[in-house]
XYZ file of C-alpha atoms in Angstrom:
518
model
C 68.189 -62.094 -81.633
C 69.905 -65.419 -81.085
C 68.629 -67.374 -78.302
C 71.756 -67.491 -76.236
C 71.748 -63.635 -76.051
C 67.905 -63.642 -75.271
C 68.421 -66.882 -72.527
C 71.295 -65.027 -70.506
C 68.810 -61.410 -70.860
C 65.823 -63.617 -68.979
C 68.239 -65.435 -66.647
C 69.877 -62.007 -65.839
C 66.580 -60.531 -64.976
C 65.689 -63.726 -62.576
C 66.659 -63.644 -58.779
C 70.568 -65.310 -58.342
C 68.989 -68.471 -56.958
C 67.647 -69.042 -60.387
C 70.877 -67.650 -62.374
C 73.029 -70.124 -60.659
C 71.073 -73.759 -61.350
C 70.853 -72.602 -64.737
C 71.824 -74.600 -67.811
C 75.282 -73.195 -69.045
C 73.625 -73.070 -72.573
C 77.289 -71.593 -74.041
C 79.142 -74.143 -73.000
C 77.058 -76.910 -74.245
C 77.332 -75.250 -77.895
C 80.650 -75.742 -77.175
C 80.666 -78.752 -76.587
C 78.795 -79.553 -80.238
C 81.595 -78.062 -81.648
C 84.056 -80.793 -79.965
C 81.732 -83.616 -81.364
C 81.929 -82.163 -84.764
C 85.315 -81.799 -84.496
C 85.610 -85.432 -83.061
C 83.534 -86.797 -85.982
C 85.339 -85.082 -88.744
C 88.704 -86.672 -87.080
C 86.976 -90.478 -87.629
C 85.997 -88.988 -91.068
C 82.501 -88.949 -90.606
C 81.743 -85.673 -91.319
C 77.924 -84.448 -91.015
C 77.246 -85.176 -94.734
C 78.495 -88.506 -94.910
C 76.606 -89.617 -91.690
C 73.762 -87.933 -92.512
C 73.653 -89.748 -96.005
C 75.296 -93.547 -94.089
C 72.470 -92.998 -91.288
C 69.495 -92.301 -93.565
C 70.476 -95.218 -95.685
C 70.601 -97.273 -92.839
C 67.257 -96.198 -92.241
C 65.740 -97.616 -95.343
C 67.074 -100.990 -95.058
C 66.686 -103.633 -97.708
C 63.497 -102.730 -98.928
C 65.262 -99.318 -100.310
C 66.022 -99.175 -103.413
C 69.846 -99.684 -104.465
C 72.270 -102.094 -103.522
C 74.432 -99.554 -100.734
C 72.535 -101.021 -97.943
C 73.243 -104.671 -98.921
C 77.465 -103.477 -97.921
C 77.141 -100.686 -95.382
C 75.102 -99.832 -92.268
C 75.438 -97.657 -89.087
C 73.810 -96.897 -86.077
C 73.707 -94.388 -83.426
C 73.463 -95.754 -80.154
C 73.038 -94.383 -76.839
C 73.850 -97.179 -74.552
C 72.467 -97.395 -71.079
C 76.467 -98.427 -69.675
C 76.376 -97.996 -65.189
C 74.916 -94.947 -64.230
C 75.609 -92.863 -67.247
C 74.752 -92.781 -70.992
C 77.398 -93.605 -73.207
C 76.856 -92.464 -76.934
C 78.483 -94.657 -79.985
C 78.235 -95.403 -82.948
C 77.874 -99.051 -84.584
C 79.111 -100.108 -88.173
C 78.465 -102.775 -90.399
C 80.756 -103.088 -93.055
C 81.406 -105.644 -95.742
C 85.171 -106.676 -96.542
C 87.021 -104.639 -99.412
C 86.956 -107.523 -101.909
C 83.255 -107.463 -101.945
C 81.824 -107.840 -105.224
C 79.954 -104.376 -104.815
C 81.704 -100.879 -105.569
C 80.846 -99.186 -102.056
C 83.825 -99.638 -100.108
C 84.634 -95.515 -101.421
C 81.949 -94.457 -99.644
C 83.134 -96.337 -96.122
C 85.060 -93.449 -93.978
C 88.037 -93.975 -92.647
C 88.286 -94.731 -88.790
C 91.118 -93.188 -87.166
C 90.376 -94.677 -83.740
C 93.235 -97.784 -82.934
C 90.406 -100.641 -82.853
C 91.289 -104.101 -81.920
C 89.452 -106.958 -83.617
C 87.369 -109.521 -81.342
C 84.928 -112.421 -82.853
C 84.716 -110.210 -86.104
C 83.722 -106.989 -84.170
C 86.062 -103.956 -84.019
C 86.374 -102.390 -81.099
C 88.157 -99.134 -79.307
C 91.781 -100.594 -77.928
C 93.068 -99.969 -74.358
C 95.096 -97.184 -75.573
C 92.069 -94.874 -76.853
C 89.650 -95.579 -73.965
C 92.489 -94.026 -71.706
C 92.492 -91.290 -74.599
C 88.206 -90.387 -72.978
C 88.329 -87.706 -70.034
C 87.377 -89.381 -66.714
C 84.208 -87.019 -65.334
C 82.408 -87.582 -62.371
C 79.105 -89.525 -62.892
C 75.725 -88.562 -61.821
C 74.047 -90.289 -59.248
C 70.978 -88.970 -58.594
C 66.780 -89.702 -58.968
C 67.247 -87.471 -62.113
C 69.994 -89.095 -63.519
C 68.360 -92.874 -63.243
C 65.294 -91.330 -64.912
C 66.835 -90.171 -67.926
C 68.713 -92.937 -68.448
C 65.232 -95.312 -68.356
C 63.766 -92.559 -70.644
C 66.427 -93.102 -72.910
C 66.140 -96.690 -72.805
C 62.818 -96.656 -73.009
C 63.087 -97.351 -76.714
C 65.851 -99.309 -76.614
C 66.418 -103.052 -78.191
C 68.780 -105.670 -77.095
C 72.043 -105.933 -78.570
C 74.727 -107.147 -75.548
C 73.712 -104.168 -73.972
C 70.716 -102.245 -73.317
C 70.760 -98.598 -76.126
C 68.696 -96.678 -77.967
C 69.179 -95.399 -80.840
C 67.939 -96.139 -84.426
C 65.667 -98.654 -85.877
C 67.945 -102.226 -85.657
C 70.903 -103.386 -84.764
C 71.337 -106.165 -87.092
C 74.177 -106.773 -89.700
C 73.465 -105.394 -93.269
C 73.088 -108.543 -94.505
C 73.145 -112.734 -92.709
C 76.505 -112.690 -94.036
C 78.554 -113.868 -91.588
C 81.745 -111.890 -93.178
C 80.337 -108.507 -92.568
C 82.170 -106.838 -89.755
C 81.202 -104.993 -87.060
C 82.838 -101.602 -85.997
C 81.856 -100.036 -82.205
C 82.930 -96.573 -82.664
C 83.054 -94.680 -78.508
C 81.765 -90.879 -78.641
C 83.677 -89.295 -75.987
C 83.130 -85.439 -76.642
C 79.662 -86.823 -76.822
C 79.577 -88.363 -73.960
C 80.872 -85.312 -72.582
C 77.711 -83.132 -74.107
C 75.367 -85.911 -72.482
C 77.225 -85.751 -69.022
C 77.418 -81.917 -68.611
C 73.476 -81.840 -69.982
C 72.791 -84.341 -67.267
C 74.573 -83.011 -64.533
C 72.836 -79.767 -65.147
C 69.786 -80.944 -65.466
C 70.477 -83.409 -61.881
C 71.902 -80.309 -59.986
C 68.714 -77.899 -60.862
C 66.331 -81.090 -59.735
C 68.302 -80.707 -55.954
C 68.306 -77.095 -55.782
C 64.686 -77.224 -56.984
C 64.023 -79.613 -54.097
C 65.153 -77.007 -51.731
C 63.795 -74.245 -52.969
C 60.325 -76.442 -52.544
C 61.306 -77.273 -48.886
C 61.684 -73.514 -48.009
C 58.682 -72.442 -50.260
C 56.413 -74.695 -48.255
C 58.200 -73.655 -44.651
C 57.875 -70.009 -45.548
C 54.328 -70.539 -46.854
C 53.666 -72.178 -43.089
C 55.012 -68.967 -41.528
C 52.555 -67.096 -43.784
C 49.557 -69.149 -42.860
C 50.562 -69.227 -38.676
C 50.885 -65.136 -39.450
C 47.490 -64.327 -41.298
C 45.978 -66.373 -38.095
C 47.631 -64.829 -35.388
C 46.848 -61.105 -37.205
C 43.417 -61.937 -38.291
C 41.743 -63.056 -35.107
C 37.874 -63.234 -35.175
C 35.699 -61.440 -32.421
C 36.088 -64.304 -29.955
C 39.531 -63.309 -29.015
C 38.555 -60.095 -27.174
C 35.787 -59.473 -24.238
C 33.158 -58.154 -26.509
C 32.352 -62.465 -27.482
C 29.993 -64.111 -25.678
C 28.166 -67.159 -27.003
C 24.297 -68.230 -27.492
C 22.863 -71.297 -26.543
C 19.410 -72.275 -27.218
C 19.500 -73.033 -23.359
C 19.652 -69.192 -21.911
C 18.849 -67.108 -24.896
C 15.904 -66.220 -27.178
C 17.024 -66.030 -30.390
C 14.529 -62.821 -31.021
C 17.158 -61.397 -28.650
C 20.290 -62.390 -30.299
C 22.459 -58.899 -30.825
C 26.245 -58.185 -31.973
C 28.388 -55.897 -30.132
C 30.956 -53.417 -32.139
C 34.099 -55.182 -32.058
C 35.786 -52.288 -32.819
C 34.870 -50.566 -29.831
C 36.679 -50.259 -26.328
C 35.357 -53.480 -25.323
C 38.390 -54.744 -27.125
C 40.832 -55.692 -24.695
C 44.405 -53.885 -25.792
C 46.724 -56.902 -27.454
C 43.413 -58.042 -28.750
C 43.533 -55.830 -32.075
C 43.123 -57.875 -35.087
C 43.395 -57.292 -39.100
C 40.572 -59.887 -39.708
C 38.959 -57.161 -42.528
C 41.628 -55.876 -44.643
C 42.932 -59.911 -44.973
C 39.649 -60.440 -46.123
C 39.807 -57.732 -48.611
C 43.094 -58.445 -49.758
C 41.877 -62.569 -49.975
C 38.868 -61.272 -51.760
C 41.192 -59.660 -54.350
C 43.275 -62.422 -54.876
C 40.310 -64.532 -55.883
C 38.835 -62.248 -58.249
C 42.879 -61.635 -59.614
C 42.954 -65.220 -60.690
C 46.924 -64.902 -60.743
C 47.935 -68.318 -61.752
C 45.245 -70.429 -62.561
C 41.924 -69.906 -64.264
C 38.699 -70.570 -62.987
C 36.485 -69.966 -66.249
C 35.167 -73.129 -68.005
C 37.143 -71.966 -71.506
C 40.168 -70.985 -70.138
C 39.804 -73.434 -67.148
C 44.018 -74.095 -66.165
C 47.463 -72.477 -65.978
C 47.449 -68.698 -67.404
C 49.783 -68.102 -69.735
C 53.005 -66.251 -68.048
C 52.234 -62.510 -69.435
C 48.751 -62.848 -68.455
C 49.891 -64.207 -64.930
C 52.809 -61.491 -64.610
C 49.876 -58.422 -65.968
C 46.988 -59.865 -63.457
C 49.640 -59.714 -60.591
C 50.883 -56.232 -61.440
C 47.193 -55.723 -61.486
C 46.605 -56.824 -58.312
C 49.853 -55.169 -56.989
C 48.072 -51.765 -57.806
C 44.628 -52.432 -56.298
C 46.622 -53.079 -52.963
C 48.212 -50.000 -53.214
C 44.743 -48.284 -53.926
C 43.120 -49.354 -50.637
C 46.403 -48.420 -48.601
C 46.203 -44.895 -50.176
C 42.176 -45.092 -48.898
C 43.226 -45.699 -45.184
C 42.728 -49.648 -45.611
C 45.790 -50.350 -44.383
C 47.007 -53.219 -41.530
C 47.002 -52.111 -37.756
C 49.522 -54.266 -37.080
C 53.433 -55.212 -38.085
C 52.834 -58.797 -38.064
C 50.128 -58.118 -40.621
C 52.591 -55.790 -42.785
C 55.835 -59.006 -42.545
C 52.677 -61.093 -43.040
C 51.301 -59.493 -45.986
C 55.247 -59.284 -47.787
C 55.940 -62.809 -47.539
C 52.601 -63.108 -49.191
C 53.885 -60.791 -52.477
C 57.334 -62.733 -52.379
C 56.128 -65.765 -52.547
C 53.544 -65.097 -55.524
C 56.461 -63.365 -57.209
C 58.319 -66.517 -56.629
C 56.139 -68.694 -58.209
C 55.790 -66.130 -60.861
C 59.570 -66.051 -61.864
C 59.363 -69.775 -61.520
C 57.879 -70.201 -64.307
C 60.139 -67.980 -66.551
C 62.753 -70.201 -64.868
C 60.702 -73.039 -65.884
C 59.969 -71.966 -69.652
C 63.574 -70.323 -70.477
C 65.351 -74.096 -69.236
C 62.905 -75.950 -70.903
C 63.458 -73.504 -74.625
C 67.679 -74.592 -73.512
C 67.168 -78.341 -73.309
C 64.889 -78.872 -76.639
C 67.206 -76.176 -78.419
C 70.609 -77.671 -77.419
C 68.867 -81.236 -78.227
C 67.727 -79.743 -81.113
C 70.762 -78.069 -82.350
C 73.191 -81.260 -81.382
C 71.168 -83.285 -84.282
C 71.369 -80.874 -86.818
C 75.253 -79.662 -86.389
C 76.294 -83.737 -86.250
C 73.711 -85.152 -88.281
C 73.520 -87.449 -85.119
C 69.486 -88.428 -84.737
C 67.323 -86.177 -82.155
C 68.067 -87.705 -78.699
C 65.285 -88.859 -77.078
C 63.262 -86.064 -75.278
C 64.672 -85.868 -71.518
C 62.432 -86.038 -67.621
C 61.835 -82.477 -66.993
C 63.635 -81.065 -63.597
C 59.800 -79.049 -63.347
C 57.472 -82.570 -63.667
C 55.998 -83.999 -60.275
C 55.164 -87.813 -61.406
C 52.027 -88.611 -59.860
C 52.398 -90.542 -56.306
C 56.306 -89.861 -56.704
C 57.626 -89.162 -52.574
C 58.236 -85.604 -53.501
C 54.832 -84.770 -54.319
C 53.597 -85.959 -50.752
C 56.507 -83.482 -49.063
C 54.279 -80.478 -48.642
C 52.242 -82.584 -45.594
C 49.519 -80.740 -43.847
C 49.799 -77.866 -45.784
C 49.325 -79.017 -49.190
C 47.988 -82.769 -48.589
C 46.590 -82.681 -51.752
C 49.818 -82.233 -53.746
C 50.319 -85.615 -53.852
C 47.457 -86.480 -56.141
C 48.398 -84.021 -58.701
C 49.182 -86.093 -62.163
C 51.998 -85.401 -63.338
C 51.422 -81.429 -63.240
C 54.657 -78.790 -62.916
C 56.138 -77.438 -59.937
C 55.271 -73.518 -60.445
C 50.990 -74.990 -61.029
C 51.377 -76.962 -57.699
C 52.914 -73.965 -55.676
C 50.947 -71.683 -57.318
C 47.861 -73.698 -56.066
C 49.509 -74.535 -52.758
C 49.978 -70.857 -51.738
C 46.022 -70.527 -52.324
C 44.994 -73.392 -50.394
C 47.659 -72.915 -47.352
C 46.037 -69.316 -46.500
C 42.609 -68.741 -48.222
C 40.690 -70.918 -46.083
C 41.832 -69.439 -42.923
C 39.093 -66.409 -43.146
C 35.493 -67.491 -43.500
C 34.496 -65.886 -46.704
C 31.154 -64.346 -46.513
C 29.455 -66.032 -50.003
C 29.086 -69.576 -47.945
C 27.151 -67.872 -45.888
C 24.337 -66.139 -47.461
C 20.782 -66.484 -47.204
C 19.628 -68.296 -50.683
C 16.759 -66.027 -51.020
C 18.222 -62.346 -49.906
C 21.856 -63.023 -50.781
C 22.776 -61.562 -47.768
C 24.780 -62.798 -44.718
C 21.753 -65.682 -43.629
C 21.727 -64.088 -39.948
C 19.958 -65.666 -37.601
C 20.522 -68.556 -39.437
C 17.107 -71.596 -39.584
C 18.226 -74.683 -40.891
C 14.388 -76.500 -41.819
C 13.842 -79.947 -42.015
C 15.330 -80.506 -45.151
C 18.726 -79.397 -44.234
C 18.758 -76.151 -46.105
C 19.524 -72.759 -44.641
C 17.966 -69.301 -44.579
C 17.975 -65.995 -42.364
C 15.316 -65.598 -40.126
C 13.579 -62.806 -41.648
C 12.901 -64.015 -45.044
C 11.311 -67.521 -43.599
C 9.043 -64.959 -41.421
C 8.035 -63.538 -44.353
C 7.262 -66.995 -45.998
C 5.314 -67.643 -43.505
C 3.186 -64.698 -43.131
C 2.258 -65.319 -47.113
C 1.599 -68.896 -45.922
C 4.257 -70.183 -48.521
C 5.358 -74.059 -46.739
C 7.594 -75.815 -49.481
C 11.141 -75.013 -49.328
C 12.728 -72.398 -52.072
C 15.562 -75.063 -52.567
C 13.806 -78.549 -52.651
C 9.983 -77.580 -52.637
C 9.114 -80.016 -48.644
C 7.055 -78.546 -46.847
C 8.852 -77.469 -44.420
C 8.837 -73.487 -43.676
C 5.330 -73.364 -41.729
C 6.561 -75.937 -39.183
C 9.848 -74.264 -38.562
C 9.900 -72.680 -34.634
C 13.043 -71.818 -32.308
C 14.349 -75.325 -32.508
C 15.174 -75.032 -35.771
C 17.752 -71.918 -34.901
C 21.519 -73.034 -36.020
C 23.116 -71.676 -32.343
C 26.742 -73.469 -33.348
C 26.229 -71.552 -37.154
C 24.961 -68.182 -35.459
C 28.118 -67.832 -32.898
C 30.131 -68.903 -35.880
C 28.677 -65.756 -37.599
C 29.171 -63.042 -35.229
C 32.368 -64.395 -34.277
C 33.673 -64.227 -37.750
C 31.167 -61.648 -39.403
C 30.715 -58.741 -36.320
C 30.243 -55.873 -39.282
C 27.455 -57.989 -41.609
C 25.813 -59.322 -38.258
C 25.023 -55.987 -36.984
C 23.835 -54.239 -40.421
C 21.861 -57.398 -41.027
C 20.253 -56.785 -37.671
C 19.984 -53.109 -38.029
C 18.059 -53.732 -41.330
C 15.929 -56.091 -40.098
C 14.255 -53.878 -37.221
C 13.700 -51.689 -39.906
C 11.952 -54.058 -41.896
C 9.965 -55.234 -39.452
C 9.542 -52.084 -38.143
C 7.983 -51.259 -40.889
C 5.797 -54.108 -41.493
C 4.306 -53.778 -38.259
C 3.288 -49.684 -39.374
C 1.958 -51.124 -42.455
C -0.474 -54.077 -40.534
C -1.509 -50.950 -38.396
C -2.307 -49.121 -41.469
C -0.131 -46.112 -40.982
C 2.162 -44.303 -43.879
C 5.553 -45.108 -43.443
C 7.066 -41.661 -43.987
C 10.544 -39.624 -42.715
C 10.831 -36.747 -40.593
C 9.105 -33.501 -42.458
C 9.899 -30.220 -41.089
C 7.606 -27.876 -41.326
């Protein structure tokens, strides 16, 4: 399948935001055809520049004497605020001694003569189509790009290796030869390519102002246990940590308006993680994911969702549910992004590509993506408090940044339980000891340290876990926990009475058995 038919399939399957900045790939095909058609009217037809160019490109050192009499050069010349594509001839008088002059096209253009250069007369530059120029960031960077590799003859170009006359005779003359369907190609690439840079802009400005909405929504629907009555606070002032306990917050103790989603977002979040949608986390395949794998993990993920909702995990609230939409939207988003993203990028190398080989013109030079953030550019900083790290991003693409942005904007809001385990039991570390040393357990496995006498630390070996007491209790960390954590607090306490329960039956020397009927 050609890849017009398969560009317009992808573009029709894209939202109309997309369809609409899209590269009119048709027209520019066109638009070869007109330069074709152009350069067979000046007689340069794609086999005699293909064979003038490529002898130009040897230079003297070829072999043959047809470079001594003829050169030309394909120039794209840096003229304003647009690029103007010509081409430049060398060419030895008729009554040269050498037999080449045959080979010499014929110029149709009216050309004027000035200090032994030929150039287009008054009559055939009002002969070019007036368009409007691009002025725009985009714009000025493709014209430096293209300039990049330019060299200094009168005015600033690029194009092929040098601009100097075939030979240091001074009767050689030279022959400036305007483009204009060319320039038309370049313009209508360029204004395509400058118009999908601003509507990109704004799709990033509402991306980032609905991905605030999302973040003020999970917090106002996922509200931890110090919203309702059922909170109150330890201090090490008025409470004995031995008598530290966790009321239900999902009992009538919650105050009505006070209801709160804070468990199925953290399923959901938990899910996300493990879905790795956009970006891998693995050390081989550490990066982007390729776009099936990103579109198949998301699907994926899509189902699990659906899973739990079928299972009765479903939100309480319809903040939660608008919430929990603009969540999928915006990951789809980002996920047809980056078809956008690849299907433009196939257009522009395959219309570049295609314009070289239908004109025999040389391969323009390779032009600023629309999708590239420049490192420390303004529009990488735009994202502000939500994404203050976008701005240090080198040189990565749009869809990676929002991709990472919507992970960073609304992860963090819900405590995830893994910081907070106990480094010997892996569970929640409640009541939390901080030793000496800085380093963090639950209460119960540094009792049972200390009842085996064990005093270095599991983590740094000090010896530190014999002299640890009630001053060492975390009271900011173990509010934090049973504000965020109610369910894991209480099992974690129900499971260690029964421990120590236990324990104590066992220093007593009695059997630790369950109820026998008899």
């Amino acid at each position: 399948m050609h890849f017009s038919k398969t560009y317009a399939q992808l573009l029709y399957s894209l939202p109309p935001e997309f369809r609409d900045s899209a590269i009119e790939y048709r027209q520019l095909k066109k638009l070869i055809n007109q330069v074709v058609k152009e350069l067979n009217g000046l007689g340069l037809s794609p086999e005699v520049l293909q064979h003038a160019l490529q002898s130009s490109a040897l230079g003297k050192e070829a072999q043959g004497e047809n470079n001594e009499n003829f050169k030309v050069v394909y120039e794209l010349v840096n003229v304003a605020d647009h690029v103007e594509p010509r081409l430049r001839l060398w060419v030895k008088p008729k009554d040269s001694e050498d037999d080449f002059s045959d080979m010499i096209p014929t110029i149709t253009l009216p050309l004027s003569s000035v200090d032994g250069q030929a150039r287009i007369t008054s009559e055939s530059q009002e002969d070019l189509a007036e368009q409007e120029r691009p002025n725009s960031p985009l714009a000025a960077s493709i014209i430096s790009s293209l300039a990049e590799s330019s060299f200094s003859h009168d005015e600033r170009s690029v194009a092929g290796p040098s601009t100097s006359p075939p030979d240091s005779d001074v009767t050689s003359r030279e022959m400036i030869i305007p483009l204009a369907s060319d320039m038309t190609f370049f313009d209508v690439l360029i204004r395509a390519l400058d118009s999908l840079t601003t509507r990109l802009a704004v799709m990033r400005v509402d991306f980032e102002a609905d991905l605030e909405r999302l973040a003020r929504g999970v917090t106002l629907t996922a509200r931890p246990l110090s919203t309702s009555s059922a909170f109150h606070p330890t201090s090490p002032l008025s409470t004995n940590p031995g008598t530290v306990s966790v009321h239900n917050p999902f009992s009538h103790a919650l105050a009505v308006g006070s209801k709160s989603d804070l468990y199925v977002w953290r399923e959901i979040f938990q899910l996300y993680v493990e879905s790795e949608i956009h970006e891998s986390t693995a050390e081989l395949t550490r990066g982007e994911r390729a776009l099936p794998d990103s579109e198949a993990r998301f699907a994926l993920f899509s189902e699990r969702i659906a899973e739990r909702v079928r299972a009765g995990h479903a939100f309480k609230l319809k903040e939660s549910r608008a919430a929990f939409a603009t969540f999928m939207r915006l990951n789809a988003f980002v996920l047809d992004l980056r078809k956008f993203q690849h299907a433009t990028s196939e257009a522009t190398r395959k219309i570049l590509k295609k314009h070289a080989k239908r004109t025999a013109l040389p391969l323009a030079p390779a032009l600023p993506s629309p999708f590239a953030l420049p490192a420390g550019s303004p529009s990488a900083a735009v994202a502000g408090a939500i994404v203050p790290w976008s701005a240090r991003i080198p040189g990565g693409s749009l869809s990676l940044m929002l991709g990472q942005a919507l992970g960073q904007a609304v992860l963090p809001i819900i405590p995830h339980i893994d910081d907070y385990a106990c480094l010997i039991c892996t569970s929640i570390a409640f009541k939390p000891i901080r030793l000496r040393c800085g380093h963090l357990f639950c209460v119960r496995c540094l009792v049972k340290m200390q009842k085996r006498g064990q005093d270095h630390c599991p983590m740094c070996r000090a010896s530190t876990v014999l002299s640890a007491d009630r001053s060492n209790v975390d009271w900011a960390l173990l509010n934090f926990m049973r504000d965020w954590f109610p369910r894991e607090c209480k099992e974690k306490l129900k499971q260690n009475e029964k421990e120590a329960t236990r324990e104590e039956l066992e220093e007593l020397g009695l059997q630790v058995q369950g109820c026998v009927i008899m």
